[in-house]
PDB file of C-alpha atoms and ligand atoms in Angstrom:
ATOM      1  CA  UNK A   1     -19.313  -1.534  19.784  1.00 44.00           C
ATOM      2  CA  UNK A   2     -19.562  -1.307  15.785  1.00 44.00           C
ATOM      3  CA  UNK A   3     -21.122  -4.398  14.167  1.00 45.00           C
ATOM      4  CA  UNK A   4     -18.097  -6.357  13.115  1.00 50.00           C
ATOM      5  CA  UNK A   5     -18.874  -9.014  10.668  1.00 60.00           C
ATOM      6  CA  UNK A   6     -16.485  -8.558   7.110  1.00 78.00           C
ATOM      7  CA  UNK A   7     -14.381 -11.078   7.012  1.00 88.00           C
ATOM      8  CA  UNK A   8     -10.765  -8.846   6.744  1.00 95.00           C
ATOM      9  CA  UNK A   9      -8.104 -10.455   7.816  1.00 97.00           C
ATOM     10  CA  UNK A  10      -8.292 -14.875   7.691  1.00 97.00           C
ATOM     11  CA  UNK A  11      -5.441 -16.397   9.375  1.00 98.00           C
ATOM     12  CA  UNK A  12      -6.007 -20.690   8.694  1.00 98.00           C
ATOM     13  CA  UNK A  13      -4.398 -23.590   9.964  1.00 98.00           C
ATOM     14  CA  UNK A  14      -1.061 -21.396  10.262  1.00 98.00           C
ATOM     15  CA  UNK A  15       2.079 -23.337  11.288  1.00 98.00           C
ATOM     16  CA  UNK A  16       5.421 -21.315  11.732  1.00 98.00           C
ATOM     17  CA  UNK A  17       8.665 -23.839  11.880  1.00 98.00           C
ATOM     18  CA  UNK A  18      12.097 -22.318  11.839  1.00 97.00           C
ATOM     19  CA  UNK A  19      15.230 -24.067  11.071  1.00 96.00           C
ATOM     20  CA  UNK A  20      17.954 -23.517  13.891  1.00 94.00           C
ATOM     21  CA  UNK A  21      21.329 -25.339  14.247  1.00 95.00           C
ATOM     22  CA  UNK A  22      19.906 -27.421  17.062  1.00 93.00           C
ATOM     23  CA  UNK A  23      17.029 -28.704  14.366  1.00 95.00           C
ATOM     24  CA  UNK A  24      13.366 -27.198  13.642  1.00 96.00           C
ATOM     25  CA  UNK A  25      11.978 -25.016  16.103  1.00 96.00           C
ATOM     26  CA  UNK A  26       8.151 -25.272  16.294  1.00 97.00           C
ATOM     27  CA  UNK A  27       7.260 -21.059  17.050  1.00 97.00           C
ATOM     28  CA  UNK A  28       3.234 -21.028  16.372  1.00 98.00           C
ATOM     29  CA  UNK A  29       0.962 -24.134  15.331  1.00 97.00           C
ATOM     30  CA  UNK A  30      -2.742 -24.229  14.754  1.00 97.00           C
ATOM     31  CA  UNK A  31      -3.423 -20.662  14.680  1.00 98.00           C
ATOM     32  CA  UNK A  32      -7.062 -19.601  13.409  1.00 98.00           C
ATOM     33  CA  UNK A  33      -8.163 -16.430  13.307  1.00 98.00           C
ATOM     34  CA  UNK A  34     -10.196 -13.783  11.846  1.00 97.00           C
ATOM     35  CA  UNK A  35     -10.138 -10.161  11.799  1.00 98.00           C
ATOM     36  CA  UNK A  36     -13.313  -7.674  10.425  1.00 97.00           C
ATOM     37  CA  UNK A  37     -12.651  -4.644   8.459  1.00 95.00           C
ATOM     38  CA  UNK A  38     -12.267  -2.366  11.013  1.00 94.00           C
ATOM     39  CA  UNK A  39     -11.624  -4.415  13.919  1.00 97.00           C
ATOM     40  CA  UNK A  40      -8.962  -3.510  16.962  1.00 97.00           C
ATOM     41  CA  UNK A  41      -7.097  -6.771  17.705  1.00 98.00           C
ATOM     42  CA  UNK A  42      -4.601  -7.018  20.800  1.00 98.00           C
ATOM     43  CA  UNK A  43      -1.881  -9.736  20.559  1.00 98.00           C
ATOM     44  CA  UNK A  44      -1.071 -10.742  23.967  1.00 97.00           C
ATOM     45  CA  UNK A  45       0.963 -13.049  25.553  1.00 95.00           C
ATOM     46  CA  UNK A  46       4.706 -13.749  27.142  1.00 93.00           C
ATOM     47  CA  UNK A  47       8.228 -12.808  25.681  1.00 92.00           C
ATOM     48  CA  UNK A  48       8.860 -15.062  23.222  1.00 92.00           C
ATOM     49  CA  UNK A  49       5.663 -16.816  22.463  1.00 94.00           C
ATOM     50  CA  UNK A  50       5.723 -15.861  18.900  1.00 96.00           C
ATOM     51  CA  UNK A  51       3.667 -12.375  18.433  1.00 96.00           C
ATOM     52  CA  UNK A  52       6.368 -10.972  16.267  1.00 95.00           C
ATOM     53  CA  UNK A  53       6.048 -13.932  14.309  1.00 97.00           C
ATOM     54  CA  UNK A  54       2.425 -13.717  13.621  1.00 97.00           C
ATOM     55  CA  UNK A  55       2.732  -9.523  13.038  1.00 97.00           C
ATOM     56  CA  UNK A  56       5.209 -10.918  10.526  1.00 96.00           C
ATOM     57  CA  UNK A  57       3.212 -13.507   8.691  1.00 97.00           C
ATOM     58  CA  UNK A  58       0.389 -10.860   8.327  1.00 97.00           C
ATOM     59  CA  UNK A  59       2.393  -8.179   6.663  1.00 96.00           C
ATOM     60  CA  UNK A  60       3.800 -10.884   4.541  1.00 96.00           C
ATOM     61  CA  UNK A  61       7.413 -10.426   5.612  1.00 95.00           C
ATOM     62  CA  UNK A  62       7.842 -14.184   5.923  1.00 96.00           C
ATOM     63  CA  UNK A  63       5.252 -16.981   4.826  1.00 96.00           C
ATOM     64  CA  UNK A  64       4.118 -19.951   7.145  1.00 98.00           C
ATOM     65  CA  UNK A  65       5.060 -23.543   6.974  1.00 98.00           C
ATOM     66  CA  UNK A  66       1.385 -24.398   6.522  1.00 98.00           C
ATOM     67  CA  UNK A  67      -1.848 -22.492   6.172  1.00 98.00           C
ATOM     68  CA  UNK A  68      -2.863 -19.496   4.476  1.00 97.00           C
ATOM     69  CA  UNK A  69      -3.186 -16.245   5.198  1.00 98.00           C
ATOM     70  CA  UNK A  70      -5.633 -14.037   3.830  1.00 97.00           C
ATOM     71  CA  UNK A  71      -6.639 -10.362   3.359  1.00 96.00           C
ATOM     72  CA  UNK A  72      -9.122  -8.790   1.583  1.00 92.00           C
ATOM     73  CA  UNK A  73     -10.190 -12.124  -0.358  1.00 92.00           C
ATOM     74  CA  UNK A  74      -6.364 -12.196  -1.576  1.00 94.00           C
ATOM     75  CA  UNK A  75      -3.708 -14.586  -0.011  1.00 96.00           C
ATOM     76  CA  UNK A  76      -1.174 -12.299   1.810  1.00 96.00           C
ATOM     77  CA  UNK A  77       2.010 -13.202  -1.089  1.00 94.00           C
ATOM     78  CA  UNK A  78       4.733 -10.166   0.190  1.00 95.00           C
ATOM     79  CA  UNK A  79       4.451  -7.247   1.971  1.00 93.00           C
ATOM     80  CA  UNK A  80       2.024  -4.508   0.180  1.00 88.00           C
ATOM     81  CA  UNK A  81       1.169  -0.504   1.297  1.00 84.00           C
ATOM     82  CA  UNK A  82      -2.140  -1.175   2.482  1.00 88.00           C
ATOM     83  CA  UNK A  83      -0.765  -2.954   5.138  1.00 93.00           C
ATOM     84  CA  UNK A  84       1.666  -0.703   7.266  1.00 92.00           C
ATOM     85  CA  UNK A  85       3.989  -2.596  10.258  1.00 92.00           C
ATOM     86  CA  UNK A  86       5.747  -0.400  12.897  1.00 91.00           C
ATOM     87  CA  UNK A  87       8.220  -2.842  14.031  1.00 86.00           C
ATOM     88  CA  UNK A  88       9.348  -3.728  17.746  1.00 80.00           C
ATOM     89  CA  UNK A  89      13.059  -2.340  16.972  1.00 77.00           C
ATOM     90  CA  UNK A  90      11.830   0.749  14.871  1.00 74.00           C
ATOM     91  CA  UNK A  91      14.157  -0.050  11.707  1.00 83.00           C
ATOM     92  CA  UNK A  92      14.427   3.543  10.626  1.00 93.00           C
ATOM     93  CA  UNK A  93      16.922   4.320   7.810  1.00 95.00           C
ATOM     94  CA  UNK A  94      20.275   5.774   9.707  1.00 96.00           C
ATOM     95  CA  UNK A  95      21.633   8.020   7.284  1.00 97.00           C
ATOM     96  CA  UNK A  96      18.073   9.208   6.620  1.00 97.00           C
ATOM     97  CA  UNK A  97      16.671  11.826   8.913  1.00 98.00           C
ATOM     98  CA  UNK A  98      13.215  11.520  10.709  1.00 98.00           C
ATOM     99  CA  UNK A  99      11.761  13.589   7.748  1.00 98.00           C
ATOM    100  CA  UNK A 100      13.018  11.729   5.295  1.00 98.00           C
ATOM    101  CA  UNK A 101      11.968   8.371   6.496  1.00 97.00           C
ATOM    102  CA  UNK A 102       8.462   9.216   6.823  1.00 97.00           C
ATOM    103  CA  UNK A 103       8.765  11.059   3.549  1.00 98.00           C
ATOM    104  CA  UNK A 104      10.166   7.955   1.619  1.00 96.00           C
ATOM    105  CA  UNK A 105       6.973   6.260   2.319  1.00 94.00           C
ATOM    106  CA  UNK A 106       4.375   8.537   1.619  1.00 96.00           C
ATOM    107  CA  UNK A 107       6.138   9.266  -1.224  1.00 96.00           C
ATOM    108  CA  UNK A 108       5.663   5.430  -1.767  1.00 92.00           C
ATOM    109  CA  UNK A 109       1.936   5.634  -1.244  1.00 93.00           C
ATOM    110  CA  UNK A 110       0.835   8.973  -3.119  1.00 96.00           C
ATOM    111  CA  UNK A 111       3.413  10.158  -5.334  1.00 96.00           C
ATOM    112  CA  UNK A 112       1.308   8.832  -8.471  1.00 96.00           C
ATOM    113  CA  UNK A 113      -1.899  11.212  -7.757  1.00 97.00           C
ATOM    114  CA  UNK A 114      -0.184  13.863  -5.626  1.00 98.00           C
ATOM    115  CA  UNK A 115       2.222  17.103  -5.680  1.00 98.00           C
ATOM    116  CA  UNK A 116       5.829  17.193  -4.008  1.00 98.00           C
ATOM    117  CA  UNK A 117       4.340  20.064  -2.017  1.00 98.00           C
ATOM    118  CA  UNK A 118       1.116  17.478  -1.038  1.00 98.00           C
ATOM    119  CA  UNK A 119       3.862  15.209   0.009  1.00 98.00           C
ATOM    120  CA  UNK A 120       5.721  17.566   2.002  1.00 98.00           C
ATOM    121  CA  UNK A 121       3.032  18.739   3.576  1.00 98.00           C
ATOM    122  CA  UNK A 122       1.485  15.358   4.505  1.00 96.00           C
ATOM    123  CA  UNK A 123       4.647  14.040   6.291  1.00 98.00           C
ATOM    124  CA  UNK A 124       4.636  17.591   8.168  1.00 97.00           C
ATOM    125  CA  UNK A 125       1.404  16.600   9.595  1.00 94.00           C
ATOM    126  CA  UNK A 126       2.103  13.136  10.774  1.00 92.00           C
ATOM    127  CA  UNK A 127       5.508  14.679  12.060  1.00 95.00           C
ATOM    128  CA  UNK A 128       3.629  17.252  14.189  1.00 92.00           C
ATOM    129  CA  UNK A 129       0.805  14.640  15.254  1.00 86.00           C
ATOM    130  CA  UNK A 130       3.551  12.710  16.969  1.00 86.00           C
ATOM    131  CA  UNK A 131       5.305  15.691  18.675  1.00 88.00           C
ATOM    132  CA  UNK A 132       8.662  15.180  16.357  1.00 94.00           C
ATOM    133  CA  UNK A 133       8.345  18.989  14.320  1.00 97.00           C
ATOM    134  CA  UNK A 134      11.331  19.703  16.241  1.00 97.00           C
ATOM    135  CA  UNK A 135      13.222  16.502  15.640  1.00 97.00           C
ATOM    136  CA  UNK A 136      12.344  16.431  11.716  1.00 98.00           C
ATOM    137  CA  UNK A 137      16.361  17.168  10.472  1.00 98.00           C
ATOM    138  CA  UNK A 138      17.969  14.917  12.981  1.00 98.00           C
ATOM    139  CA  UNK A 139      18.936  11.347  12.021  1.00 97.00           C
ATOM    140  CA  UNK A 140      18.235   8.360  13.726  1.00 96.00           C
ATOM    141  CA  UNK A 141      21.527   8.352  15.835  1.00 96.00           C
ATOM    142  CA  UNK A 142      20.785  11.415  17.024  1.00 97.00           C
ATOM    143  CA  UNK A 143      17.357  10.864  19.091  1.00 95.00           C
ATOM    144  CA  UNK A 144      16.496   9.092  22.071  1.00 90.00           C
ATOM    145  CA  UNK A 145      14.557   5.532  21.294  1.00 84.00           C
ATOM    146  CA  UNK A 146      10.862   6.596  22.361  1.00 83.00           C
ATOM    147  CA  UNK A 147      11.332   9.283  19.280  1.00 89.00           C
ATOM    148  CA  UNK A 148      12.639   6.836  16.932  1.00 91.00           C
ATOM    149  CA  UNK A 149       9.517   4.650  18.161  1.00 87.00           C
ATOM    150  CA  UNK A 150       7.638   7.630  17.087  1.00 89.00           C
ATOM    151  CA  UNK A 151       9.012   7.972  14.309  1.00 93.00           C
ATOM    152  CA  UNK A 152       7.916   4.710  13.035  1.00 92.00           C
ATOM    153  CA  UNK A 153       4.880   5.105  13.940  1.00 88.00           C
ATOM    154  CA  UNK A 154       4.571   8.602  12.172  1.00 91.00           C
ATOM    155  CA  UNK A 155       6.027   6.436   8.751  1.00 93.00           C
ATOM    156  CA  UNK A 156       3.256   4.071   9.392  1.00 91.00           C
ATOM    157  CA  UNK A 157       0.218   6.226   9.508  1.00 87.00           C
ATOM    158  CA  UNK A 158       1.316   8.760   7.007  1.00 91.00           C
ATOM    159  CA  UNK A 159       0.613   5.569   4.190  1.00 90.00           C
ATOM    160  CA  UNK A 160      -3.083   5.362   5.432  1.00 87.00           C
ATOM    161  CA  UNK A 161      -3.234   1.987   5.294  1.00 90.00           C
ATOM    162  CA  UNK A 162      -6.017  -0.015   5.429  1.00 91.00           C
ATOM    163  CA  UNK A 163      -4.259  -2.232   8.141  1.00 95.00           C
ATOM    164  CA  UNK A 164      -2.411  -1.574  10.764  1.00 95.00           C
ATOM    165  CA  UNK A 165       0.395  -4.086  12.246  1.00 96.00           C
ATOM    166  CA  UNK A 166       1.976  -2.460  15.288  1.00 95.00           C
ATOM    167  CA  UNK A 167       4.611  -4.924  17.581  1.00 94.00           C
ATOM    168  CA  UNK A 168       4.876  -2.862  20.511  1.00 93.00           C
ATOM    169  CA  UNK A 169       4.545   0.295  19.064  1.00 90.00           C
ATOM    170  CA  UNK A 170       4.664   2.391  22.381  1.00 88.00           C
ATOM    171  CA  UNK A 171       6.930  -0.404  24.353  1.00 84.00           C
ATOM    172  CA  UNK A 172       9.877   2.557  24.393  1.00 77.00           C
ATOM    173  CA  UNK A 173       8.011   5.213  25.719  1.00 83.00           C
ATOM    174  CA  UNK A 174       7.221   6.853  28.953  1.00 86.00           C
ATOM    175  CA  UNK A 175       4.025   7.014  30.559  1.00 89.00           C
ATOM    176  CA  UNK A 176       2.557  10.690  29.243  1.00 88.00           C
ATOM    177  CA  UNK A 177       3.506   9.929  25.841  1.00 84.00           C
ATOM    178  CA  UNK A 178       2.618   6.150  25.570  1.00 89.00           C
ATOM    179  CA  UNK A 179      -1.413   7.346  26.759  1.00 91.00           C
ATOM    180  CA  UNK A 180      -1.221  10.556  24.292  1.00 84.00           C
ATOM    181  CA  UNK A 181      -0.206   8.541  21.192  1.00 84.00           C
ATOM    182  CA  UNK A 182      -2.690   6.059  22.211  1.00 91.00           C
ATOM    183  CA  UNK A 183      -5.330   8.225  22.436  1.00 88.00           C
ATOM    184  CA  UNK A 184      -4.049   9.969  19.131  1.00 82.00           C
ATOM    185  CA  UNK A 185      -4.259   6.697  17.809  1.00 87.00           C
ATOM    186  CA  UNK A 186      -7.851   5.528  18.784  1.00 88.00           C
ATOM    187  CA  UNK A 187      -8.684   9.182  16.986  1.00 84.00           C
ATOM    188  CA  UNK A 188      -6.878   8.228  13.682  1.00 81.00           C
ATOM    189  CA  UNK A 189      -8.364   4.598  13.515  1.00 85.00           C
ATOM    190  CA  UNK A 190     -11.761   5.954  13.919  1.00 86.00           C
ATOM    191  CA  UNK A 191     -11.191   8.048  11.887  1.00 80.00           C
ATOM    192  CA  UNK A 192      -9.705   6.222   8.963  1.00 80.00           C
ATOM    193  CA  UNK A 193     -11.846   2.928   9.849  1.00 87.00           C
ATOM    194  CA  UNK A 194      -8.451   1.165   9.822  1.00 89.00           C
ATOM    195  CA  UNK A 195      -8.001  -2.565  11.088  1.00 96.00           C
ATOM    196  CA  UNK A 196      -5.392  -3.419  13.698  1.00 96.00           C
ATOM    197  CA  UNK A 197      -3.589  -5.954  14.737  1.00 98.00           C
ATOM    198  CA  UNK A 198      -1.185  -4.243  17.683  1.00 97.00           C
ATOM    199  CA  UNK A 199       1.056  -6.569  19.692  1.00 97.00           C
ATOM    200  CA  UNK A 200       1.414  -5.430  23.901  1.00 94.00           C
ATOM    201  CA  UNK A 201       2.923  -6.584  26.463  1.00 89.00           C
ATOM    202  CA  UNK A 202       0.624  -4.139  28.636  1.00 93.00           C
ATOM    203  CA  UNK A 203      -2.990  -5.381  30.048  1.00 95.00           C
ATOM    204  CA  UNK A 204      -4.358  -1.997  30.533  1.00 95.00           C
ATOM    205  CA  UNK A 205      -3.351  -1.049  26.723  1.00 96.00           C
ATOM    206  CA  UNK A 206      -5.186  -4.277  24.992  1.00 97.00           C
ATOM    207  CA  UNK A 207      -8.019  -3.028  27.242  1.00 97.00           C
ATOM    208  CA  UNK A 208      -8.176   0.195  26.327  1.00 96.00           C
ATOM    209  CA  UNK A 209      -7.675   0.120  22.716  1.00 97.00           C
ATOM    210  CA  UNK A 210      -9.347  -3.215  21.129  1.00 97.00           C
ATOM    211  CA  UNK A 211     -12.421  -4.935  20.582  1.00 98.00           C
ATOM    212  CA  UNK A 212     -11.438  -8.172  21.120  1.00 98.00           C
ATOM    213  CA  UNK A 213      -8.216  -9.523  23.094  1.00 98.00           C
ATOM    214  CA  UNK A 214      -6.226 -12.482  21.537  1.00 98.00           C
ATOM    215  CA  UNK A 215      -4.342 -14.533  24.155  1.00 98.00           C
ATOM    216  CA  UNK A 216      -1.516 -16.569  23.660  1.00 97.00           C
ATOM    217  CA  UNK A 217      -0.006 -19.326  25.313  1.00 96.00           C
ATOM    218  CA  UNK A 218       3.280 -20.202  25.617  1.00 94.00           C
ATOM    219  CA  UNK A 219       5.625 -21.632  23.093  1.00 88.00           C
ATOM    220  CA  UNK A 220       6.995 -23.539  21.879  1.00 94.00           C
ATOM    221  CA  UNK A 221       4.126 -24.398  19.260  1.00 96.00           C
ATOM    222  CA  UNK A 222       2.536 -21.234  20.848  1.00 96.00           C
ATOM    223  CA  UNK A 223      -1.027 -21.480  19.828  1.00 97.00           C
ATOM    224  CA  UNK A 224      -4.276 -19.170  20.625  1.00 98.00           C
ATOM    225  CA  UNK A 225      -5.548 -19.997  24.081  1.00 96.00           C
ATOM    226  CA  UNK A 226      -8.458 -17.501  24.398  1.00 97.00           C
ATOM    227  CA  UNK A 227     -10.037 -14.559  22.395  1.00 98.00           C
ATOM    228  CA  UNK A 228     -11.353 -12.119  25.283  1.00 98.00           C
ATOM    229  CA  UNK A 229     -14.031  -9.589  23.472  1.00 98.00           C
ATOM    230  CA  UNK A 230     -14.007  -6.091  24.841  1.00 98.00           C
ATOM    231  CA  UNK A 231     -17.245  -4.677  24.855  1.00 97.00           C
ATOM    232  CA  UNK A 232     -16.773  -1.359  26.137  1.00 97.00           C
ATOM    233  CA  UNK A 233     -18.329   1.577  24.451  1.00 95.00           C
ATOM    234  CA  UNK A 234     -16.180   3.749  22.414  1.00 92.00           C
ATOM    235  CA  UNK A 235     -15.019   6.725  22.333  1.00 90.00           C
ATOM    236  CA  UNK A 236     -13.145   5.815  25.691  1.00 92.00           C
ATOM    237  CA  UNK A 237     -12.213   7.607  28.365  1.00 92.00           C
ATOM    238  CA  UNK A 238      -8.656   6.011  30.305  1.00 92.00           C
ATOM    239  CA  UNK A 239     -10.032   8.221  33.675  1.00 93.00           C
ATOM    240  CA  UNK A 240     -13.834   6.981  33.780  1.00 94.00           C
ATOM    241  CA  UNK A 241     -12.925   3.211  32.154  1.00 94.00           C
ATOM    242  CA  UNK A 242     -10.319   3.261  35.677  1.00 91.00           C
ATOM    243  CA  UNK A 243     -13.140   3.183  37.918  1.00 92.00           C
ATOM    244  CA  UNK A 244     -15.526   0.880  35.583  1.00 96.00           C
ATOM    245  CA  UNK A 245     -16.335  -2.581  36.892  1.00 97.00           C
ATOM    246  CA  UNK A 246     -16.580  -3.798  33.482  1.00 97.00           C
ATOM    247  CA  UNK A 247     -13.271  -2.312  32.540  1.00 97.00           C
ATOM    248  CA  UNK A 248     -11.885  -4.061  35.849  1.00 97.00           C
ATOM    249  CA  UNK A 249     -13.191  -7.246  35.157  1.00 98.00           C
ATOM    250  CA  UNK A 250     -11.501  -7.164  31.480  1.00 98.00           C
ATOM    251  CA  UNK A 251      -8.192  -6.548  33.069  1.00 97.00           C
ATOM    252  CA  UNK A 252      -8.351  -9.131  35.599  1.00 97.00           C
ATOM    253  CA  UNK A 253      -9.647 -11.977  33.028  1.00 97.00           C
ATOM    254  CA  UNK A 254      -6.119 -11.132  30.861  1.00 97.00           C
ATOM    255  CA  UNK A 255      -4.163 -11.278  34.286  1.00 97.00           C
ATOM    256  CA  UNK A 256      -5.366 -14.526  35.525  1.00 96.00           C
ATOM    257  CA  UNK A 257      -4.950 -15.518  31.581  1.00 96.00           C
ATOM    258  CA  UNK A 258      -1.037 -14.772  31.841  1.00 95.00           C
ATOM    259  CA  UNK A 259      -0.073 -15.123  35.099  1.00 93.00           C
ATOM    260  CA  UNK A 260      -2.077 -18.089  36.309  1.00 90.00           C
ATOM    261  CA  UNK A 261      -2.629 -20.154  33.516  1.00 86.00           C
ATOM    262  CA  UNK A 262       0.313 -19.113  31.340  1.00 86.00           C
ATOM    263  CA  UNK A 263       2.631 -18.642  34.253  1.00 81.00           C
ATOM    264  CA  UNK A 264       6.204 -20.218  34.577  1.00 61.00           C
ATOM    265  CA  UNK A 265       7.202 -19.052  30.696  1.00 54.00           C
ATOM    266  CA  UNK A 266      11.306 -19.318  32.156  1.00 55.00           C
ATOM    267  CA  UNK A 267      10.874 -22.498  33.373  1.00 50.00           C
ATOM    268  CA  UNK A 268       8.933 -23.719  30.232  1.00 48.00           C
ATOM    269  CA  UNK A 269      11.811 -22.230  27.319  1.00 46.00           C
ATOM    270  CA  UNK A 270      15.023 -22.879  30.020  1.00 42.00           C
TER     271      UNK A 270
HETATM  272  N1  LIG B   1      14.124 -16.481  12.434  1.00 83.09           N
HETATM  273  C1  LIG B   1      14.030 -17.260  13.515  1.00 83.09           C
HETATM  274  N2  LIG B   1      14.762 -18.391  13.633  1.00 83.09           N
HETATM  275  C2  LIG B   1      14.661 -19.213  14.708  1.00 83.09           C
HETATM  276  N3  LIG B   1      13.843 -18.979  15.738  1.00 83.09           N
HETATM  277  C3  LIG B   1      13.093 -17.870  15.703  1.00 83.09           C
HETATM  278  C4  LIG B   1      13.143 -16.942  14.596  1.00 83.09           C
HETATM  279  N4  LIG B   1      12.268 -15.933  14.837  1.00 83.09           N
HETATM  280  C5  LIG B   1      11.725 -16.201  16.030  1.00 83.09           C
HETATM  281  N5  LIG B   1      12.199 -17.358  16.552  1.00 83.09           N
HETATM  282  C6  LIG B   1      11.790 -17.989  17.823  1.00 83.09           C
HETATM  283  O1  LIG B   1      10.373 -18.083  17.803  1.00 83.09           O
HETATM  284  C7  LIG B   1       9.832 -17.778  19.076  1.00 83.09           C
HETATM  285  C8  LIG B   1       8.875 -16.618  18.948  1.00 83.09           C
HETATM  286  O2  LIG B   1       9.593 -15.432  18.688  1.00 83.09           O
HETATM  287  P1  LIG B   1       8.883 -14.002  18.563  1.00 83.09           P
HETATM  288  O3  LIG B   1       9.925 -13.007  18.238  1.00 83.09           O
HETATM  289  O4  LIG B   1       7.741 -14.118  17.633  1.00 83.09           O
HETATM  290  O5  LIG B   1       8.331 -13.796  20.057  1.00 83.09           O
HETATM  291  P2  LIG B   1       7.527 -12.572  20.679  1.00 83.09           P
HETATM  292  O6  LIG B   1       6.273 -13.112  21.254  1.00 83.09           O
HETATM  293  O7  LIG B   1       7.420 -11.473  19.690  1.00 83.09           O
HETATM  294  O8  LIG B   1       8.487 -12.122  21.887  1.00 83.09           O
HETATM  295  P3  LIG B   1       8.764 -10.658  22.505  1.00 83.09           P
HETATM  296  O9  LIG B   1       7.555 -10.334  23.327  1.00 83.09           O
HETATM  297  O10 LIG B   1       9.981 -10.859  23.360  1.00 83.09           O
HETATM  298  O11 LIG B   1       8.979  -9.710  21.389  1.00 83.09           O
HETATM  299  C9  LIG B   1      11.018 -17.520  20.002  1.00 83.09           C
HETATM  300  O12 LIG B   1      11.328 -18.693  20.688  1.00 83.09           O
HETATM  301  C10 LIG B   1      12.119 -17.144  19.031  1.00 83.09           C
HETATM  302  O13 LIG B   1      13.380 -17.484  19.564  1.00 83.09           O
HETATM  303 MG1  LIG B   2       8.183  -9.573  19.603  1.00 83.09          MG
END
């Protein structure tokens, strides 16, 4: 593992509250955390415990009852381009086709320094890297959900942003895909030195991909309940990590983690 000590991301004393009809609704409380420039963060933890919330607090889509958030020495204010989200439910632009909507943002990001042509030929690239060449003139409506899933994810990394938020990024897809694009993705991050936060449902995913393993208990007033650090050597291989005790060991700490300890998550929000 990389030596990990800039202080990137600072998430302090962060309390999310939500007014609802039947009175305030207590999502996160007490959540601390910090993230190093260039640092692989799984969020983990049951449906509902309020990982969408946190994504959402860090890309400054919504701000926090109490606490601060803070990246790159500046409190997180609004969303901004250096920090790109792929959301859980895609939010592509419908009358927009795939092209376009990668297009619109790396337009965002680079039209000041580069040529239509650069532009054109960047969101070609990301298009390709995510297997949607084919797809580029169709419009949301008219692709299956893993591609639209791609297709956020393709908008995302075409801004080269200097942090990554991804809520389930690869939730939609099937099995082939899901481990190409996450391979493709441990490529580009190393590449680009990004820092992600990436929100799973899937044990073997957060093991594969990050250096350390946030895990989150059960709301309401979900808080952190353990930070599991992965120290496998990188680059990683999915077929020799299978047969790795280490690797093994990883994966069974998160299980016991979510289905011993943080077990019974109908019963708790019934
Ligand atoms: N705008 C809102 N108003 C009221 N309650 C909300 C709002 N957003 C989220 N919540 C509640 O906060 C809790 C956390 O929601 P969140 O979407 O962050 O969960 P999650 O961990 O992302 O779940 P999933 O894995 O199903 O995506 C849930 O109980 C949810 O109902
Ligand atoms: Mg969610």
């Amino acid at each position: 593992m990389t030596s990990l000590t800039t202080k990137y991301i600072e998430i302090q004393g962060v309390e999310q509250t939500f007014k609802t009809k039947k009175g305030a609704f207590c999502a996160l409380k007490s959540i601390n955390l910090t993230v190093a420039k260039g640092e692989f963060v799984a969020l983990i933890g049951h449906s509902g415990c309020g990982k969408s919330t946190l994504l959402n607090l860090i890309a400054g889509l919504t701000t926090p009852t109490q606490g601060s958030l803070i990246c790159a020495n500046r409190e997180i204010a609004g969303p901004g381009p250096e920090r790109a989200v792929v959301f859980q439910n895609h939010s592509l632009l419908p009358w927009l086709t795939c092209f376009e909507n990668v297009y619109l943002a790396v337009e965002r990001v680079f039209s000041a320094t580069e040529s239509k042509a650069q532009l054109k030929a960047r969101t070609d690239a990301v298009l390709s890297m995510v297997g949607l060449t084919a797809a580029a003139q169709k419009r949301p409506g008219e692709i299956s959900g893993g591609m639209k899933q791609r297709v956020g994810i393709a908008r995302a990394l075409s801004m080269e942003p200097k942090v990554l938020l991804l809520d389930e990024p690869f939730g939609a897809l099937d099995a082939l895909t899901r481990a190409k694009l996450q391979d493709e993705l441990l490529g580009i991050v190393h590449k680009t030195q990004s820092t992600v936060v990436m929100v799973t449902h899937d044990v073997e995913e957060a093991v594969l991909l990050s250096d350390r393993i946030v895990m989150m208990t059960n709301g309401p007033s979900a808080t952190i309940g353990e930070i599991l650090g992965i120290d496998l050597p990188r680059p990683r291989n999915r077929v020799e990590l299978a047969e790795s005790t280490q690797y093994l060991g990883y994966r069974k700490a998160v299980i016991d983690f979510l289905y011993t300890r943080q077990a019974h998550v109908e019963k708790l929000s019934a």
